[in-house]
Short mmCIF file of C-alpha atoms in Angstrom, two decimals:
data_model
loop_
_atom_site.label_atom_id
_atom_site.label_comp_id
_atom_site.label_asym_id
_atom_site.label_seq_id
_atom_site.Cartn_x
_atom_site.Cartn_y
_atom_site.Cartn_z
CA GLY A 1 37.99 -18.54 106.44
CA TYR A 2 37.92 -16.82 103.05
CA ILE A 3 37.15 -18.81 99.92
CA LYS A 4 38.36 -16.12 97.51
CA ILE A 5 40.58 -13.07 97.76
CA LYS A 6 40.99 -10.73 94.82
CA ILE A 7 42.95 -7.53 94.27
CA LEU A 8 41.80 -5.37 91.36
CA PRO A 9 43.20 -2.10 90.03
CA TYR A 10 40.40 0.44 90.30
CA ASP A 11 39.56 3.95 89.14
CA PHE A 12 41.37 5.17 86.05
CA LEU A 13 42.43 8.77 86.39
CA PHE A 14 41.91 11.26 83.57
CA PRO A 15 43.19 14.82 83.22
CA PRO A 16 40.72 17.72 83.61
CA LEU A 17 38.12 17.40 80.87
CA PRO A 18 35.27 19.50 79.52
CA LYS A 19 31.93 18.50 81.01
CA ILE A 20 30.74 17.10 77.68
CA LEU A 21 33.58 14.53 77.73
CA LEU A 22 33.32 13.60 81.40
CA TRP A 23 30.46 11.11 81.08
CA PRO A 24 32.02 9.13 78.16
CA MET A 25 35.30 8.96 80.05
CA GLN A 26 33.55 7.66 83.17
CA ASN A 27 31.99 4.88 81.11
CA LEU A 28 35.36 4.16 79.52
CA SER A 29 36.99 3.84 82.94
CA LEU A 30 34.39 1.28 84.02
CA ILE A 31 35.29 -0.79 80.97
CA LEU A 32 39.04 -0.40 81.37
CA GLU A 33 38.95 -1.30 85.05
CA ASN A 34 37.65 -4.74 84.11
CA PHE A 35 39.85 -5.37 81.08
CA PRO A 36 42.37 -8.12 81.91
CA TYR A 37 45.58 -6.31 80.92
CA VAL A 38 44.81 -2.63 80.50
CA ARG A 39 43.51 -2.41 84.07
CA ASN A 40 47.09 -2.77 85.33
CA PHE A 41 47.42 0.95 84.67
CA ALA A 42 44.54 1.89 86.96
CA GLY A 43 44.98 4.44 89.70
CA SER A 44 44.46 2.38 92.86
CA LEU A 45 43.75 -1.11 94.17
CA PHE A 46 40.48 -2.63 95.28
CA ILE A 47 40.79 -5.58 97.67
CA TRP A 48 37.92 -8.01 97.97
CA ALA A 49 37.70 -11.04 100.26
CA GLN A 50 34.74 -13.40 100.05
CA LYS A 51 33.58 -15.65 102.85
CA PRO A 52 31.50 -18.79 102.21
CA ALA A 53 27.98 -17.79 101.20
CA GLU A 54 26.33 -20.01 103.80
CA GLU A 55 27.95 -18.09 106.64
CA ASN A 56 27.22 -14.74 104.98
CA TRP A 57 23.47 -15.13 104.76
CA LYS A 58 23.12 -16.66 108.20
CA ARG A 59 24.67 -13.59 109.79
CA PRO A 60 21.63 -11.70 111.18
CA MET A 61 20.66 -8.40 109.60
CA SER A 62 19.03 -5.53 111.46
CA SER A 63 15.83 -3.69 110.62
CA LEU A 64 16.38 -0.74 108.28
CA VAL A 65 12.81 0.56 108.33
CA GLU A 66 12.66 4.37 108.39
CA HIS A 67 9.70 5.60 106.32
CA ASP A 68 6.10 5.20 107.49
CA CYS A 69 4.70 5.53 103.96
CA PHE A 70 6.00 2.07 103.01
CA LYS A 71 4.78 0.19 106.09
CA GLY A 72 2.56 -2.69 105.03
CA GLN A 73 2.44 -1.37 101.47
CA LEU A 74 5.41 -3.00 99.70
CA SER A 75 4.98 -5.78 97.17
CA VAL A 76 8.25 -7.55 96.32
CA VAL A 77 8.35 -9.39 92.98
CA VAL A 78 11.15 -11.91 92.42
CA PRO A 79 11.27 -13.76 89.06
CA SER A 80 12.99 -17.06 89.80
CA ARG A 81 14.22 -19.98 87.77
CA ASN A 82 16.15 -22.77 89.52
CA GLU A 83 16.74 -20.66 92.64
CA GLU A 84 16.11 -23.17 95.43
CA LEU A 85 19.47 -22.28 97.05
CA ASN A 86 18.83 -18.55 97.04
CA ILE A 87 15.16 -18.14 97.95
CA PRO A 88 15.57 -18.88 101.71
CA PRO A 89 18.40 -16.39 102.39
CA LEU A 90 16.77 -13.74 100.22
CA ILE A 91 13.43 -13.97 102.01
CA GLU A 92 14.96 -14.22 105.46
CA ASN A 93 17.07 -11.13 104.95
CA LEU A 94 14.22 -9.19 103.33
CA GLN A 95 12.11 -9.92 106.39
CA ALA A 96 14.93 -8.88 108.71
CA CYS A 97 15.73 -5.61 106.93
CA TYR A 98 12.35 -4.46 105.68
CA GLY A 99 9.77 -6.66 107.41
CA GLU A 100 7.52 -3.76 108.45
CA TYR A 101 7.36 -2.54 104.86
CA ILE A 102 6.40 -5.85 103.32
CA LYS A 103 2.82 -6.56 102.35
CA GLU A 104 3.76 -9.55 100.21
CA ILE A 105 6.76 -11.29 98.69
CA ILE A 106 5.77 -12.79 95.34
CA ILE A 107 8.11 -15.52 94.11
CA VAL A 108 7.41 -16.24 90.45
CA ASP A 109 8.65 -19.76 89.74
CA ASP A 110 9.45 -19.59 86.04
CA ASN A 111 9.10 -23.31 85.28
CA SER A 112 12.09 -24.31 87.43
CA ARG A 113 13.62 -27.76 87.21
CA ASP A 114 14.69 -27.76 90.86
CA GLU A 115 12.79 -27.37 94.15
CA THR A 116 12.18 -23.61 93.90
CA ALA A 117 8.41 -24.04 94.23
CA LYS A 118 8.63 -26.51 97.12
CA VAL A 119 11.08 -24.34 99.06
CA THR A 120 8.82 -21.31 98.58
CA GLU A 121 5.73 -23.24 99.67
CA ASN A 122 7.47 -24.35 102.86
CA LEU A 123 8.43 -20.77 103.65
CA ALA A 124 4.87 -19.62 102.93
CA LEU A 125 3.59 -21.96 105.64
CA LYS A 126 5.51 -19.85 108.17
CA ASP A 127 4.62 -16.45 106.71
CA PRO A 128 1.38 -15.89 104.74
CA ARG A 129 2.93 -12.81 103.10
CA ILE A 130 5.04 -15.14 100.97
CA LYS A 131 3.19 -16.03 97.79
CA LEU A 132 4.10 -18.43 95.00
CA ILE A 133 3.17 -18.09 91.35
CA ARG A 134 3.95 -21.17 89.28
CA ARG A 135 4.35 -20.48 85.60
CA SER A 136 3.95 -22.89 82.72
CA MET A 137 6.11 -23.00 79.60
CA PRO A 138 7.44 -21.09 77.81
CA HIS A 139 9.63 -19.49 80.45
CA GLY A 140 11.15 -16.00 80.31
CA VAL A 141 11.90 -13.12 82.66
CA GLY A 142 9.48 -10.82 80.86
CA ARG A 143 6.68 -13.35 81.21
CA ALA A 144 7.52 -13.86 84.89
CA LEU A 145 7.52 -10.12 85.56
CA ARG A 146 4.14 -9.68 83.86
CA ASP A 147 2.59 -12.40 85.97
CA GLY A 148 4.20 -11.13 89.15
CA PHE A 149 3.21 -7.50 88.54
CA ALA A 150 -0.39 -8.52 87.85
CA ALA A 151 -0.60 -10.12 91.30
CA THR A 152 0.71 -7.15 93.32
CA LYS A 153 -1.56 -5.44 95.84
CA GLY A 154 0.77 -2.95 97.53
CA ASP A 155 1.07 0.77 96.82
CA PHE A 156 4.78 0.29 96.10
CA VAL A 157 6.48 -2.45 94.09
CA LEU A 158 10.06 -3.64 94.44
CA THR A 159 11.34 -5.90 91.69
CA MET A 160 14.62 -7.73 92.16
CA ASP A 161 16.59 -10.88 91.41
CA CYS A 162 18.02 -13.39 93.85
CA ASP A 163 21.48 -12.02 92.97
CA PHE A 164 20.81 -9.04 95.24
CA GLN A 165 20.54 -11.01 98.49
CA HIS A 166 24.00 -9.81 99.62
CA ILE A 167 23.32 -6.09 99.17
CA LEU A 168 19.90 -5.70 100.79
CA PRO A 169 21.11 -2.99 103.21
CA GLU A 170 21.92 -0.83 100.18
CA LEU A 171 18.25 -0.76 99.20
CA THR A 172 17.70 1.97 101.78
CA GLY A 173 18.82 4.44 99.12
CA LEU A 174 15.94 3.39 96.88
CA PHE A 175 13.41 3.80 99.69
CA ASP A 176 14.86 7.20 100.59
CA ALA A 177 14.55 8.40 96.98
CA VAL A 178 10.92 7.35 96.58
CA ALA A 179 10.00 8.68 100.03
CA ASP A 180 11.50 12.02 98.97
CA GLY A 181 9.28 12.23 95.89
CA ALA A 182 10.74 10.07 93.14
CA ASP A 183 8.26 7.93 91.20
CA MET A 184 10.86 5.23 90.63
CA ALA A 185 14.32 4.46 91.96
CA ILE A 186 16.74 2.21 90.07
CA GLY A 187 19.72 0.50 91.65
CA SER A 188 22.59 1.55 89.40
CA ARG A 189 25.56 -0.76 88.96
CA PHE A 190 27.39 1.81 86.86
CA SER A 191 27.42 4.98 88.92
CA ARG A 192 30.83 6.23 89.95
CA GLU A 193 30.07 5.22 93.55
CA SER A 194 29.04 1.68 92.53
CA VAL A 195 31.21 -1.39 93.06
CA LEU A 196 31.23 -4.32 90.63
CA LEU A 197 32.74 -7.63 91.73
CA ASN A 198 33.46 -10.33 89.14
CA TYR A 199 31.24 -8.72 86.53
CA ALA A 200 32.02 -10.18 83.11
CA PHE A 201 33.92 -7.83 80.81
CA THR A 202 31.68 -8.71 77.86
CA LYS A 203 28.59 -7.74 79.88
CA ILE A 204 30.16 -4.43 80.91
CA LEU A 205 31.03 -3.65 77.30
CA ALA A 206 27.53 -4.55 76.09
CA ASN A 207 25.82 -2.63 78.90
CA ARG A 208 27.88 0.53 78.39
CA GLY A 209 27.41 0.38 74.64
CA PHE A 210 23.66 -0.01 75.02
CA HIS A 211 23.34 2.92 77.42
CA ILE A 212 25.54 5.24 75.37
CA LEU A 213 23.41 4.49 72.31
CA ALA A 214 20.16 4.84 74.28
CA ASN A 215 21.17 8.21 75.71
CA LEU A 216 22.10 9.51 72.28
CA LEU A 217 18.93 8.31 70.56
CA LEU A 218 16.48 9.20 73.32
CA GLY A 219 18.07 12.47 74.38
CA LYS A 220 18.16 11.44 78.03
CA HIS A 221 20.87 10.83 80.61
CA PHE A 222 20.82 7.59 82.61
CA ARG A 223 23.46 5.03 83.50
CA ASP A 224 21.71 1.73 84.27
CA ALA A 225 18.06 1.60 83.23
CA THR A 226 18.27 -2.15 82.55
CA ASN A 227 18.97 -3.37 86.09
CA ASN A 228 16.12 -5.38 87.60
CA LEU A 229 16.47 -3.70 90.98
CA LYS A 230 13.71 -1.12 90.87
CA LEU A 231 11.35 0.42 93.41
CA MET A 232 8.31 2.13 91.93
CA ARG A 233 5.00 3.58 92.91
CA LYS A 234 1.97 1.55 91.86
CA GLU A 235 0.86 4.18 89.36
CA VAL A 236 4.15 3.75 87.51
CA LEU A 237 3.65 -0.01 87.38
CA LYS A 238 0.14 0.43 85.99
CA SER A 239 1.52 2.50 83.12
CA LEU A 240 3.99 -0.20 82.02
CA VAL A 241 3.29 -2.68 79.26
CA LEU A 242 6.00 -5.31 78.89
CA GLU A 243 6.20 -6.59 75.34
CA SER A 244 9.45 -8.55 75.74
CA ASP A 245 9.36 -12.10 77.04
CA ASP A 246 12.99 -12.39 78.16
CA PHE A 247 15.57 -10.32 80.04
CA ALA A 248 15.00 -7.40 77.66
CA ALA A 249 11.87 -6.64 79.68
CA ASN A 250 14.25 -5.10 82.21
CA ALA A 251 15.00 -2.42 79.63
CA GLU A 252 11.29 -1.73 79.23
CA THR A 253 10.72 -1.32 82.98
CA GLY A 254 13.52 1.25 83.02
CA LEU A 255 13.07 3.12 79.74
CA GLN A 256 9.28 3.37 79.64
CA PRO A 257 8.93 5.39 82.88
CA ILE A 258 11.76 7.72 81.80
CA LEU A 259 10.08 8.42 78.45
CA LEU A 260 6.64 8.75 80.05
CA GLY A 261 7.94 11.62 82.15
CA TYR A 262 8.06 10.04 85.58
CA LYS A 263 10.68 11.22 88.04
CA VAL A 264 13.27 8.44 87.97
CA GLU A 265 16.37 8.47 90.17
CA GLU A 266 19.38 6.16 89.98
CA ILE A 267 20.93 5.04 93.26
CA PRO A 268 24.47 3.58 93.35
CA ILE A 269 24.58 -0.05 94.47
CA SER A 270 27.10 -2.87 94.54
CA TRP A 271 26.91 -5.94 92.36
CA ILE A 272 28.47 -9.26 93.32
CA ASN A 273 28.66 -12.06 90.78
CA ARG A 274 27.26 -15.40 91.79
CA SER A 275 29.51 -17.81 93.62
CA VAL A 276 29.29 -21.53 92.84
CA ASP A 277 26.99 -22.23 95.79
CA MET A 278 24.42 -19.74 94.42
CA GLY A 279 23.89 -21.62 91.16
CA PHE A 280 24.17 -20.16 87.68
CA SER A 281 22.60 -17.17 85.99
CA ASN A 282 20.16 -17.85 83.13
CA PHE A 283 21.29 -14.73 81.26
CA ASN A 284 22.86 -15.37 77.86
CA LEU A 285 24.28 -12.27 76.19
CA LEU A 286 24.30 -13.68 72.65
CA ASN A 287 20.68 -14.79 72.83
CA THR A 288 19.29 -11.83 74.74
CA GLY A 289 21.47 -8.91 73.65
CA PRO A 290 19.75 -8.34 70.28
CA ASN A 291 16.38 -8.15 72.03
CA TYR A 292 17.58 -5.18 74.09
CA ILE A 293 18.32 -3.39 70.81
CA VAL A 294 14.83 -4.27 69.56
CA VAL A 295 13.33 -2.70 72.70
CA LEU A 296 15.43 0.43 72.28
CA PHE A 297 14.64 1.01 68.62
CA ARG A 298 10.95 0.28 69.18
CA LEU A 299 10.84 3.06 71.78
CA VAL A 300 13.00 5.36 69.65
CA PHE A 301 10.68 4.90 66.68
CA ARG A 302 7.60 5.69 68.76
CA LYS A 303 9.25 8.76 70.30
CA TRP A 304 10.49 10.15 66.99
CA MET A 305 7.17 9.46 65.25
CA GLY A 306 5.21 11.10 68.06
CA ARG A 307 3.39 7.90 68.92
CA ASP A 308 2.43 6.60 72.35
CA ILE A 309 5.40 5.07 74.15
CA VAL A 310 3.12 2.39 75.60
CA ARG A 311 0.48 1.29 73.13
CA CYS A 312 0.12 -2.49 73.14
CA PRO A 313 -2.38 -4.39 75.31
CA PRO A 314 -1.04 -6.46 78.22
CA VAL A 315 -0.07 -10.01 77.35
CA LYS A 316 -2.22 -12.77 78.82
CA GLN A 317 -0.87 -14.34 81.99
CA SER A 318 0.43 -17.90 81.98
CA ILE A 319 -0.04 -19.10 85.54
CA LYS A 320 -0.59 -22.75 86.33
CA THR A 321 -3.90 -23.52 87.97
#
């Protein structure tokens, strides 16, 4: 019944190293493990078998609610573009795992060409907590996040993509961290306990390069501030000002709280690349990558010059009426 079986060498082994070299070597191992030929020298094997997605999401999930502080206070923001296939399983599994937490699920339809809006509207008829925001052109993840954030009413905000529908049980780590006092918890794809499946080598290289540079320039230590799987308190959200219109806004939602002094924790999560039945990602490294660098150097300049990290007024919303 499997549609794909893959065996990958995993976990390069290095000799004992000074602490200062350990972190660069860990990043190097993540890159080498996904390099087509070099990874043959890895230390062990990782076996992955994938069942058809339709059967996966229909398998019922159990409630994972543990913390009273989140009950009825969680706003979930999902920027979506051409996600008609993924919205139903994502919402169904969110309701199953964290239904008692959820105050609202805000689907931001970023000018989709498919039936994303219609599918969401049909689901909203069954559950009034599901809300649809329909955006006009121009589209962009940053624009969608701004509009979605502006509509939130809960004391806690979870932002995520449809890609994360298969790992919802792992979100318990984010809730645990915030319940224990963190202001924000980020799902980290690049912790040593994380698992990446079918993640493009070019994206790994770009991500690791960006974070190594960001850590050096900002004098901080974080592994995956750019992932759009974040749980934050409402006061953190209110302090954010997203200036980027595209995927680079994910860097702003991660770096701004760190530089503003909030307590940010990174929680290891898995990441599974989209299968054919899930549609295609809208992320384009060549088009978007330079904008991440712009975000980084803008924040570096403000930090080094002693200026406010967040200083620009919010951008006007672009919601269809």
